[in-house]
Amino acid sequence: MAQQEDVFKKIVSHCKEYGFVFPSSELYDGLGAVYDYGQNGVELKNNIKQYWWQSMVLLHDNIVGIDSAIFMHPTIWKASGHVDAFNDPLIDNRDSKKRYRADVLIEDQIAKYEEKIEKEVAKARKRFGDSFDEAKYRETSERVLENQAKRDALEQRYKDAMNGNDLQAIKQIILDEEIVDPISGTRNWTDVRQFNLMFKTSMGSTAEGASDIYLRPETAQGIFVNYLNVQKTGRMKVPFGIAQIGKAFRNEIVARQFIFRMREFEQMEMQFFVKPGTEIDWFKSWKEMRMKWHQALGFGAENYRFHDHEKLAFYANAATDIEFKMPFGFKEVEGIHSRTNYDLTQHEKFSGKSIKYFDPETKESYTPYVIETSIGVDRMYLSVMCHAYQEEQLENGETRTVLKLPAALAPVKLAVLPLIKKDGLPEKAREIMNDLKFHFNCKYEEKDTIGKRYRRQDAIGTPYCITIDHETLTDNCVTLRDRDTMKQERVPISELRSLIEDKVTITGLLKKLQ
Ligand code: ATP
């Protein structure tokens, strides 16, 4: 685990050193859990967004996009339940003066019991070898059963406490489970309190006339309140979806782990409106489609898992998370929720206006049910970075740091490198670049030795480099180097585009989804 933490630290500093992610306002010592994306970071981020957007809007003829405002009428947040219930239970440790989410402390404790069980099973697997009957072992091993019972009892207590909004019971669980503060090591806890995560500001020029408004904590509500506008003007028929990418803001209590939990972040959300009664089938197919989208990046199926929710929000009838194996464990990257008709019904109630869908075929009006897919751009970005970052031992004893990014997401696709800065090589390189730059992102570099330039490109994940040498001037060929294999081959300039383009554009990725 310590080793994994070291890797994570290296990824964070790599992001800063190579222009991917900077702490916000660094000149003024930073601002908690807010980050800026640098020159390479913004390209990678845009590519992730493009991959998502195109997979939704280009590949589905019944999904369209919108871009709604961050500021919205304050009653929207009353209707959605955020004003009253978008809270996290927080608890302080009096010795370390650190603040924690009480629910996370308990969930971590549940995970500890699960880890103990898995360790027992792994030990037995090693001991018994081929004759190991895992199912039987899980049913009969005393240690496994004991930990399973503790885990289940804890989960039941936790569920009851959360569902009943019983803060005293939540604290009692923390005390009974003897959960200690990882920093102070003590159990000197305060009471549990609810904390609303929305940022508030005011709109209007005079204090008296101003009204309180919120920075949106999710982009979804902008879709709900526009769904009928889009349906009518776009002549959409249920089932149909609306996609949106935009900023969201949450005053997170504990904001750690770099861009995993931020106070200003970006979401990619799609609300799919369906006929009541069909939602569970649609939920299942969106689960599959979204997993396929993740796995098309080629990071390996073993690094993903679903985490089906047992504790459902009262209005939801199914929910799951797609989790990715980060250096600090499997973590949620995306949520898929079957939200029934809760949000639309609430907006009807609070606005006093009918927003029912009229089905032209059956001639009936109804409030559609909604399946939501909601993914954080920044969390997705972190998962990509964590998987791509590698330190490789080379045959000559050197190590190289390389970002094995999927080529379609890489900030720069092709580095154009004249071997030396004279003899007409820079001019030839510029000529090639001027031709290719319309098709994908190219970068010209002439400083330092070729070896150093290759390393720099490896560090930002550039999948291809070409070197222009003296022979190029006569044979019109260049040396093409592959980032992952480091193999070099001589190829005609005229073939460069066709060799590279398919591999580095989003289209190639999208084709895997069909
Ligand atoms: P968590 O339990 O981690 O707080 P959540 O379940 O509240 O997340 P949702 O409300 O379902 O998250 O939001 C959908 C997605 O938005 C998440 O899967 C995640 O990728 C992203 N997200 C949510 N909060 C943050 C945050 N503070 N920083 C970065 N991304 C976030």
Coordinates of C-alpha atoms and ligand atoms in Angstrom, one line a residue:
M1 CA 0.0 0.0 0.0
A2 CA 2.8 2.4 0.9
Q3 CA 4.3 1.7 -2.5
Q4 CA 1.0 2.5 -4.1
E5 CA 0.9 5.8 -2.2
D6 CA 4.4 6.6 -3.5
V7 CA 3.2 6.0 -7.0
F8 CA 0.3 8.3 -6.4
K9 CA 2.6 11.1 -5.2
K10 CA 4.7 10.6 -8.2
I11 CA 1.7 11.0 -10.5
V12 CA 0.7 14.2 -8.7
S13 CA 4.1 15.7 -9.2
H14 CA 4.4 14.4 -12.8
C15 CA 1.1 16.2 -13.5
K16 CA 2.6 19.5 -12.3
E17 CA 6.0 19.1 -13.8
Y18 CA 4.7 18.4 -17.3
G19 CA 1.9 21.0 -17.5
F20 CA -1.1 18.7 -16.8
V21 CA -2.5 19.9 -13.5
F22 CA -1.4 22.8 -11.2
P23 CA -2.8 23.6 -7.8
S24 CA -5.1 26.6 -8.2
S25 CA -3.7 30.0 -7.1
E26 CA -0.4 28.4 -6.3
L27 CA 1.3 31.8 -6.2
Y28 CA -0.9 32.5 -3.1
D29 CA -0.2 29.1 -1.6
G30 CA -3.2 27.4 -3.3
L31 CA -6.9 27.1 -2.6
G32 CA -8.2 23.9 -1.0
A33 CA -9.3 21.2 -3.5
V34 CA -9.3 23.6 -6.5
Y35 CA -7.0 22.8 -9.5
D36 CA -6.1 24.3 -12.8
Y37 CA -5.3 22.3 -16.0
G38 CA -2.2 23.2 -17.8
Q39 CA -1.2 23.2 -21.5
N40 CA -1.2 19.4 -21.8
G41 CA -3.9 18.9 -19.2
V42 CA -6.5 20.9 -21.1
E43 CA -5.9 18.8 -24.3
L44 CA -6.3 15.5 -22.4
K45 CA -9.4 16.8 -20.7
N46 CA -10.9 18.0 -23.9
N47 CA -10.2 14.7 -25.5
I48 CA -12.0 12.8 -22.7
K49 CA -14.9 15.2 -23.0
Q50 CA -15.0 14.7 -26.7
Y51 CA -15.0 10.9 -26.4
W52 CA -17.9 11.1 -24.0
W53 CA -19.9 13.7 -26.0
Q54 CA -19.5 12.0 -29.3
S55 CA -20.3 8.6 -27.8
M56 CA -23.6 10.1 -26.6
V57 CA -24.6 12.5 -29.3
L58 CA -23.1 11.1 -32.5
L59 CA -23.7 7.4 -31.8
H60 CA -27.3 7.7 -30.6
D61 CA -29.8 9.5 -32.8
N62 CA -32.2 9.9 -29.9
I63 CA -29.7 11.7 -27.7
V64 CA -29.0 15.5 -28.0
G65 CA -26.9 17.9 -26.0
I66 CA -27.6 21.1 -24.2
D67 CA -25.5 23.7 -22.2
S68 CA -27.5 25.2 -19.4
A69 CA -26.4 28.0 -17.1
I70 CA -24.6 27.4 -13.8
F71 CA -27.0 29.9 -12.1
M72 CA -30.5 28.7 -11.8
H73 CA -33.7 29.8 -10.0
P74 CA -33.2 29.0 -6.3
T75 CA -36.5 27.2 -6.0
I76 CA -35.0 24.5 -8.3
W77 CA -32.7 23.4 -5.5
K78 CA -35.6 23.4 -3.1
A79 CA -37.6 21.2 -5.5
S80 CA -34.7 18.8 -6.1
G81 CA -34.2 18.3 -2.4
H82 CA -30.7 19.8 -2.4
V83 CA -31.5 22.7 0.0
D84 CA -32.9 20.3 2.6
A85 CA -31.0 17.1 2.1
F86 CA -27.7 17.6 0.1
N87 CA -25.8 17.1 3.3
D88 CA -23.0 15.0 4.5
P89 CA -22.7 13.9 8.1
L90 CA -19.5 15.4 9.5
I91 CA -17.5 14.6 12.7
D92 CA -14.4 16.2 14.1
N93 CA -11.6 14.6 16.1
R94 CA -10.8 16.9 19.0
D95 CA -7.1 15.9 19.1
S96 CA -6.1 16.1 15.5
K97 CA -8.6 18.9 14.8
K98 CA -9.4 17.1 11.6
R99 CA -12.8 16.8 10.1
Y100 CA -14.2 13.6 8.6
R101 CA -17.3 12.4 6.9
A102 CA -18.9 10.1 9.4
D103 CA -20.4 7.9 6.7
V104 CA -17.0 7.4 5.0
L105 CA -15.4 6.3 8.3
I106 CA -18.1 3.6 8.6
E107 CA -17.9 2.6 5.0
D108 CA -14.1 2.2 5.4
Q109 CA -14.8 0.0 8.4
I110 CA -17.1 -2.2 6.4
A111 CA -14.4 -2.5 3.7
K112 CA -11.9 -3.6 6.4
Y113 CA -14.1 -6.6 7.3
E114 CA -14.4 -7.4 3.6
E115 CA -10.6 -7.2 3.2
K116 CA -10.1 -9.6 6.2
I117 CA -12.4 -12.1 4.5
E118 CA -10.6 -11.8 1.2
K119 CA -7.3 -12.3 2.9
E120 CA -8.5 -15.5 4.6
V121 CA -9.8 -16.8 1.2
A122 CA -6.5 -15.9 -0.5
K123 CA -4.5 -17.7 2.2
A124 CA -6.6 -20.8 1.9
R125 CA -6.4 -20.8 -1.9
K126 CA -2.6 -20.8 -1.6
R127 CA -2.7 -23.6 1.0
F128 CA -5.1 -25.9 -0.8
G129 CA -3.9 -25.3 -4.4
D130 CA -5.9 -26.9 -7.1
S131 CA -8.3 -28.8 -4.8
F132 CA -9.6 -25.5 -3.3
D133 CA -13.3 -25.2 -3.2
E134 CA -13.8 -21.5 -2.7
A135 CA -17.6 -21.5 -2.3
K136 CA -17.5 -24.2 0.3
Y137 CA -14.7 -22.5 2.1
R138 CA -16.7 -19.2 2.3
E139 CA -19.6 -21.1 3.7
T140 CA -17.7 -23.1 6.4
S141 CA -14.6 -21.2 7.5
E142 CA -15.2 -19.9 11.0
R143 CA -13.1 -16.8 10.5
V144 CA -14.8 -15.9 7.3
L145 CA -18.2 -16.4 8.8
E146 CA -17.3 -14.4 11.9
N147 CA -16.1 -11.4 9.8
Q148 CA -19.1 -11.7 7.4
A149 CA -21.5 -11.6 10.4
K150 CA -19.7 -8.5 11.8
R151 CA -19.8 -6.9 8.4
D152 CA -23.4 -7.6 7.8
A153 CA -24.5 -6.4 11.2
L154 CA -22.5 -3.2 10.9
E155 CA -24.0 -2.5 7.5
Q156 CA -27.5 -3.1 8.7
R157 CA -27.0 -0.7 11.7
Y158 CA -25.4 1.9 9.3
K159 CA -28.3 1.6 6.8
D160 CA -30.9 2.1 9.6
A161 CA -29.0 5.1 11.0
M162 CA -28.7 6.8 7.6
N163 CA -32.2 6.1 6.5
G164 CA -33.6 7.3 9.8
N165 CA -31.2 10.4 9.6
D166 CA -30.2 9.4 13.2
L167 CA -27.0 11.3 13.8
Q168 CA -26.6 10.0 17.4
A169 CA -26.8 6.4 16.1
I170 CA -24.1 7.2 13.5
K171 CA -21.8 8.5 16.2
Q172 CA -22.6 5.4 18.4
I173 CA -21.5 3.1 15.6
I174 CA -18.2 4.9 15.3
L175 CA -17.7 4.5 19.1
D176 CA -18.8 0.9 19.2
E177 CA -16.6 -0.1 16.3
E178 CA -13.7 1.7 18.0
I179 CA -12.9 3.6 14.9
V180 CA -9.8 5.8 15.5
D181 CA -8.6 9.0 13.8
P182 CA -5.8 7.9 11.4
I183 CA -3.8 11.0 12.4
S184 CA -4.2 11.3 16.2
G185 CA -5.0 7.7 16.7
T186 CA -7.6 8.6 19.3
R187 CA -11.3 8.2 19.7
N188 CA -12.0 11.6 21.0
W189 CA -14.9 12.4 18.6
T190 CA -17.4 15.3 18.6
D191 CA -21.1 14.7 17.8
V192 CA -22.1 14.2 14.2
R193 CA -23.6 17.2 12.4
Q194 CA -25.2 17.7 9.0
F195 CA -23.4 20.0 6.6
N196 CA -24.9 21.3 3.4
L197 CA -22.5 21.0 0.5
M198 CA -23.9 23.8 -1.7
F199 CA -22.1 27.1 -2.2
K200 CA -24.3 30.1 -1.8
T201 CA -23.9 33.5 -3.4
S202 CA -26.2 36.4 -4.1
M203 CA -27.6 37.9 -7.3
G204 CA -28.6 41.5 -7.8
S205 CA -26.8 44.8 -7.3
T206 CA -28.2 46.0 -4.0
A207 CA -28.1 44.0 -0.8
E208 CA -31.8 44.5 -0.1
G209 CA -32.9 43.4 -3.5
A210 CA -30.5 40.6 -3.8
S211 CA -31.6 37.0 -3.7
D212 CA -29.6 34.0 -2.5
I213 CA -28.7 31.7 -5.3
Y214 CA -26.5 28.6 -5.4
L215 CA -23.7 27.4 -7.6
R216 CA -25.1 24.2 -9.0
P217 CA -23.9 21.0 -7.2
E218 CA -24.8 18.9 -10.3
T219 CA -25.6 19.6 -13.9
A220 CA -28.6 17.3 -14.0
Q221 CA -31.2 19.8 -12.9
G222 CA -30.4 22.0 -15.9
I223 CA -31.5 19.1 -18.0
F224 CA -34.7 18.3 -16.1
V225 CA -36.0 21.9 -16.2
N226 CA -35.3 22.0 -20.0
Y227 CA -36.5 18.5 -20.9
L228 CA -39.8 19.7 -22.3
N229 CA -38.2 22.6 -24.3
V230 CA -35.9 20.1 -25.9
Q231 CA -38.5 17.4 -26.4
K232 CA -40.9 19.9 -28.2
T233 CA -38.4 21.9 -30.2
G234 CA -36.4 18.7 -31.2
R235 CA -39.6 16.7 -31.8
M236 CA -38.1 14.0 -29.6
K237 CA -40.0 10.8 -28.8
V238 CA -39.6 8.8 -25.6
P239 CA -37.2 7.1 -25.1
F240 CA -34.7 9.9 -25.6
G241 CA -31.7 11.4 -23.8
I242 CA -30.2 14.8 -23.1
A243 CA -26.5 15.1 -22.5
Q244 CA -24.6 17.9 -20.9
I245 CA -21.0 18.7 -19.8
G246 CA -20.4 21.4 -17.3
K247 CA -19.0 22.7 -14.0
A248 CA -20.4 21.7 -10.7
F249 CA -19.5 22.9 -7.2
R250 CA -19.6 21.2 -3.9
N251 CA -18.2 22.4 -0.6
E252 CA -16.7 19.0 0.2
I253 CA -15.9 18.4 3.9
V254 CA -12.9 16.4 3.2
A255 CA -11.2 17.1 0.0
R256 CA -8.2 14.9 -0.5
Q257 CA -6.6 12.7 -3.1
F258 CA -5.8 15.4 -5.6
I259 CA -8.4 15.8 -8.3
F260 CA -10.5 12.9 -7.0
R261 CA -12.6 15.1 -4.8
M262 CA -12.6 18.8 -5.7
R263 CA -14.8 21.7 -4.7
E264 CA -15.1 22.9 -8.3
F265 CA -15.2 20.1 -10.9
E266 CA -16.8 19.1 -14.1
Q267 CA -19.5 16.5 -14.8
M268 CA -20.7 14.7 -17.9
E269 CA -24.3 13.8 -17.3
M270 CA -26.9 12.2 -19.5
Q271 CA -30.6 11.9 -18.5
F272 CA -32.5 9.3 -20.5
F273 CA -36.3 9.7 -20.4
V274 CA -38.3 6.5 -20.7
K275 CA -41.8 5.1 -20.4
P276 CA -42.7 4.1 -16.8
G277 CA -42.3 0.4 -16.4
T278 CA -39.4 0.1 -18.9
E279 CA -36.8 1.8 -16.6
I280 CA -35.2 -1.3 -15.2
D281 CA -34.5 -2.7 -18.6
W282 CA -33.0 0.6 -19.7
F283 CA -31.0 0.8 -16.5
K284 CA -29.4 -2.6 -17.3
S285 CA -28.6 -1.6 -20.9
W286 CA -27.1 1.7 -19.8
K287 CA -25.0 -0.1 -17.3
E288 CA -23.6 -2.3 -20.1
M289 CA -23.1 0.6 -22.5
R290 CA -21.2 2.7 -20.0
M291 CA -18.9 -0.2 -19.0
K292 CA -18.2 -0.8 -22.6
W293 CA -17.3 2.9 -23.0
H294 CA -14.7 2.6 -20.2
Q295 CA -13.3 -0.6 -21.3
A296 CA -12.8 0.5 -24.9
L297 CA -9.9 2.5 -23.6
G298 CA -8.0 -0.8 -23.1
F299 CA -7.0 -0.5 -19.5
G300 CA -8.1 -4.1 -18.7
A301 CA -11.5 -5.3 -17.5
E302 CA -9.9 -6.4 -14.2
N303 CA -9.5 -2.7 -13.3
Y304 CA -13.3 -2.0 -13.3
R305 CA -16.2 -3.3 -11.2
F306 CA -19.8 -2.4 -10.6
H307 CA -20.8 -1.5 -7.1
D308 CA -24.5 -1.9 -6.9
H309 CA -26.1 0.3 -4.2
E310 CA -27.9 -1.3 -1.3
K311 CA -28.7 2.0 0.3
L312 CA -30.9 3.6 -2.4
A313 CA -32.1 7.2 -2.3
F314 CA -35.8 7.1 -1.4
Y315 CA -36.8 8.1 -5.0
A316 CA -34.4 5.7 -6.8
N317 CA -35.3 2.1 -7.7
A318 CA -31.8 1.0 -8.9
A319 CA -28.3 2.5 -8.7
T320 CA -24.8 1.4 -9.3
D321 CA -21.3 2.9 -9.5
I322 CA -18.6 2.0 -12.0
E323 CA -15.5 1.8 -9.9
F324 CA -11.9 2.0 -11.2
K325 CA -8.8 0.6 -9.5
M326 CA -6.9 3.7 -8.5
P327 CA -3.6 3.5 -6.6
F328 CA -5.7 4.0 -3.4
G329 CA -8.2 1.3 -4.1
F330 CA -11.4 0.8 -6.2
K331 CA -13.2 4.1 -6.3
E332 CA -16.3 5.5 -7.9
V333 CA -15.8 7.2 -11.3
E334 CA -19.4 7.1 -12.6
G335 CA -22.8 6.7 -11.1
I336 CA -25.8 5.2 -13.0
H337 CA -29.2 5.8 -11.4
S338 CA -32.7 4.9 -12.1
R339 CA -34.3 8.0 -10.6
T340 CA -38.0 7.2 -11.3
N341 CA -40.1 10.3 -12.1
Y342 CA -39.0 12.0 -8.9
D343 CA -37.3 15.1 -10.3
L344 CA -39.8 15.9 -12.9
T345 CA -42.7 15.5 -10.5
Q346 CA -41.0 17.8 -8.0
H347 CA -40.5 20.5 -10.6
E348 CA -44.2 20.2 -11.6
K349 CA -45.1 20.6 -8.0
F350 CA -42.8 23.5 -7.2
S351 CA -43.4 25.4 -10.5
G352 CA -47.1 24.7 -10.6
K353 CA -46.8 24.0 -14.3
S354 CA -47.5 20.8 -16.1
I355 CA -44.4 19.3 -17.7
K356 CA -45.9 16.0 -18.8
Y357 CA -45.0 14.3 -22.0
F358 CA -47.7 13.7 -24.6
D359 CA -47.3 10.4 -26.4
P360 CA -48.5 11.0 -30.0
E361 CA -49.1 7.3 -30.6
T362 CA -51.1 6.3 -27.5
K363 CA -52.5 9.8 -27.0
E364 CA -51.7 9.7 -23.3
S365 CA -49.8 12.1 -21.2
Y366 CA -47.4 11.0 -18.5
T367 CA -44.3 11.9 -16.6
P368 CA -41.3 10.0 -18.0
Y369 CA -39.0 8.0 -15.8
V370 CA -35.3 8.8 -15.9
I371 CA -32.1 6.8 -16.1
E372 CA -29.1 9.0 -15.3
T373 CA -25.5 8.4 -16.2
S374 CA -23.2 10.8 -14.3
I375 CA -19.4 10.8 -14.6
G376 CA -16.9 13.3 -13.3
V377 CA -14.5 14.5 -15.9
D378 CA -11.7 15.1 -13.4
R379 CA -12.1 11.6 -11.8
M380 CA -12.1 10.0 -15.2
Y381 CA -8.9 12.1 -16.0
L382 CA -7.3 10.8 -12.7
S383 CA -8.1 7.2 -13.6
V384 CA -6.6 7.7 -17.1
M385 CA -3.4 9.3 -15.6
C386 CA -3.1 6.6 -12.9
H387 CA -3.3 3.8 -15.5
A388 CA -1.0 5.5 -18.0
Y389 CA 1.8 6.5 -15.7
Q390 CA 4.7 4.0 -15.9
E391 CA 8.3 3.8 -15.0
E392 CA 10.0 1.4 -17.3
Q393 CA 13.4 -0.3 -16.8
L394 CA 15.2 -0.2 -20.2
E395 CA 17.7 -2.8 -21.5
N396 CA 20.5 -0.3 -21.1
G397 CA 19.8 0.0 -17.4
E398 CA 18.1 3.4 -17.7
T399 CA 14.6 4.1 -16.6
R400 CA 12.1 6.0 -18.6
T401 CA 8.9 7.6 -17.3
V402 CA 6.2 7.2 -19.9
L403 CA 2.5 8.0 -20.0
K404 CA 0.9 5.1 -21.9
L405 CA -2.2 7.1 -22.7
P406 CA -4.7 5.8 -25.2
A407 CA -3.5 7.5 -28.4
A408 CA -6.9 9.1 -29.0
L409 CA -6.7 10.9 -25.6
A410 CA -3.0 12.0 -25.8
P411 CA -2.5 15.8 -25.8
V412 CA 0.0 15.6 -28.6
K413 CA -0.3 13.0 -31.3
L414 CA 2.9 13.5 -33.3
A415 CA 6.2 15.2 -32.4
V416 CA 8.1 16.6 -35.4
L417 CA 11.8 16.6 -34.7
P418 CA 14.5 17.8 -37.0
L419 CA 17.7 15.9 -36.2
I420 CA 19.8 19.2 -36.1
K421 CA 18.9 22.8 -36.3
K422 CA 20.5 23.5 -39.6
D423 CA 21.1 22.2 -43.2
G424 CA 17.4 22.8 -44.2
L425 CA 16.1 20.2 -41.7
P426 CA 14.0 22.6 -39.6
E427 CA 12.4 23.9 -42.8
K428 CA 11.6 20.4 -44.0
A429 CA 10.1 19.6 -40.6
R430 CA 7.9 22.7 -40.7
E431 CA 6.7 21.8 -44.1
I432 CA 5.6 18.3 -42.9
M433 CA 4.0 19.9 -39.8
N434 CA 2.1 22.5 -41.8
D435 CA 0.5 19.7 -43.7
L436 CA -0.4 17.4 -40.8
K437 CA -1.5 20.0 -38.3
F438 CA -4.9 20.3 -39.8
H439 CA -5.6 16.6 -39.1
F440 CA -4.2 16.1 -35.6
N441 CA -2.3 17.8 -32.8
C442 CA 1.4 18.1 -33.8
K443 CA 4.3 19.6 -31.8
Y444 CA 7.5 20.9 -33.3
E445 CA 10.7 20.6 -31.2
E446 CA 14.3 21.3 -32.2
K447 CA 16.0 21.8 -28.8
D448 CA 18.3 19.2 -27.2
T449 CA 19.4 15.8 -28.4
I450 CA 16.9 13.4 -30.1
G451 CA 17.1 11.1 -27.0
K452 CA 16.1 13.9 -24.6
R453 CA 13.3 15.0 -26.9
Y454 CA 12.0 11.4 -27.1
R455 CA 12.0 11.2 -23.3
R456 CA 10.1 14.5 -23.0
Q457 CA 7.5 13.3 -25.5
D458 CA 7.2 9.9 -23.6
A459 CA 6.6 11.9 -20.4
I460 CA 3.6 13.6 -21.9
G461 CA 2.3 10.5 -23.6
T462 CA 2.9 11.4 -27.3
P463 CA 2.3 8.2 -29.2
Y464 CA 4.4 9.0 -32.3
C465 CA 7.6 11.0 -33.0
I466 CA 9.2 11.6 -36.4
T467 CA 12.8 12.5 -37.0
I468 CA 13.8 14.5 -40.1
D469 CA 17.4 13.8 -41.1
H470 CA 19.7 14.6 -44.0
E471 CA 18.4 11.7 -46.0
T472 CA 14.9 13.0 -45.7
L473 CA 15.8 15.8 -48.1
T474 CA 16.6 13.3 -50.8
D475 CA 14.4 10.2 -50.1
N476 CA 11.3 12.0 -48.6
C477 CA 11.2 9.5 -45.8
V478 CA 11.3 10.0 -42.0
T479 CA 12.0 7.8 -39.0
L480 CA 8.8 7.1 -37.2
R481 CA 9.1 6.1 -33.5
D482 CA 6.4 4.3 -31.5
R483 CA 6.1 5.4 -27.9
D484 CA 5.3 2.0 -26.4
T485 CA 7.6 -0.3 -28.3
M486 CA 10.2 2.4 -29.0
K487 CA 10.6 0.7 -32.4
Q488 CA 11.7 2.9 -35.3
E489 CA 10.9 2.5 -38.9
R490 CA 11.6 4.5 -42.1
V491 CA 8.4 5.6 -43.7
P492 CA 7.5 7.9 -46.7
I493 CA 6.2 11.4 -45.7
S494 CA 3.3 10.8 -48.0
E495 CA 2.1 7.9 -45.9
L496 CA 2.4 9.5 -42.5
R497 CA -1.2 10.8 -42.3
S498 CA -2.8 7.4 -43.2
L499 CA -0.5 5.6 -40.8
I500 CA -1.3 7.7 -37.8
E501 CA -4.7 9.4 -38.2
D502 CA -6.9 6.4 -37.6
K503 CA -5.0 5.5 -34.4
V504 CA -5.0 8.9 -32.8
T505 CA -8.5 10.2 -33.5
I506 CA -11.6 9.8 -31.3
T507 CA -13.3 8.1 -34.3
G508 CA -11.2 5.0 -33.8
L509 CA -12.3 4.7 -30.2
L510 CA -15.9 5.3 -31.1
K511 CA -15.9 2.5 -33.6
K512 CA -15.1 0.0 -30.8
L513 CA -18.5 0.9 -29.2
Q514 CA -20.6 -0.1 -32.2
Ligands
ATP1 P1 -19.0 10.6 -3.8 O1 -19.8 9.5 -3.1 O2 -17.6 10.2 -4.2 O3 -19.1 11.9 -3.0 P2 -21.3 11.1 -5.3 O4 -21.9 9.7 -5.3 O5 -21.8 12.1 -4.4 O6 -19.7 10.9 -5.1 P3 -22.6 11.9 -7.7 O7 -23.4 12.9 -7.0 O8 -23.2 10.6 -8.1 O9 -21.3 11.6 -6.8 O10 -21.8 12.5 -8.9 C1 -21.5 11.9 -10.1 C2 -20.1 11.9 -10.4 O11 -19.5 13.2 -10.3 C3 -19.2 11.0 -9.5 O12 -19.2 9.6 -9.9 C4 -17.9 11.6 -9.6 O13 -17.2 11.1 -10.8 C5 -18.2 13.1 -9.8 N1 -17.9 13.8 -8.6 C6 -18.8 14.0 -7.6 N2 -18.3 14.8 -6.6 C7 -17.1 15.1 -7.1 C8 -16.0 15.9 -6.5 N3 -16.2 16.5 -5.4 N4 -14.9 16.1 -7.2 C9 -14.7 15.5 -8.4 N5 -15.7 14.7 -9.0 C10 -16.8 14.5 -8.3

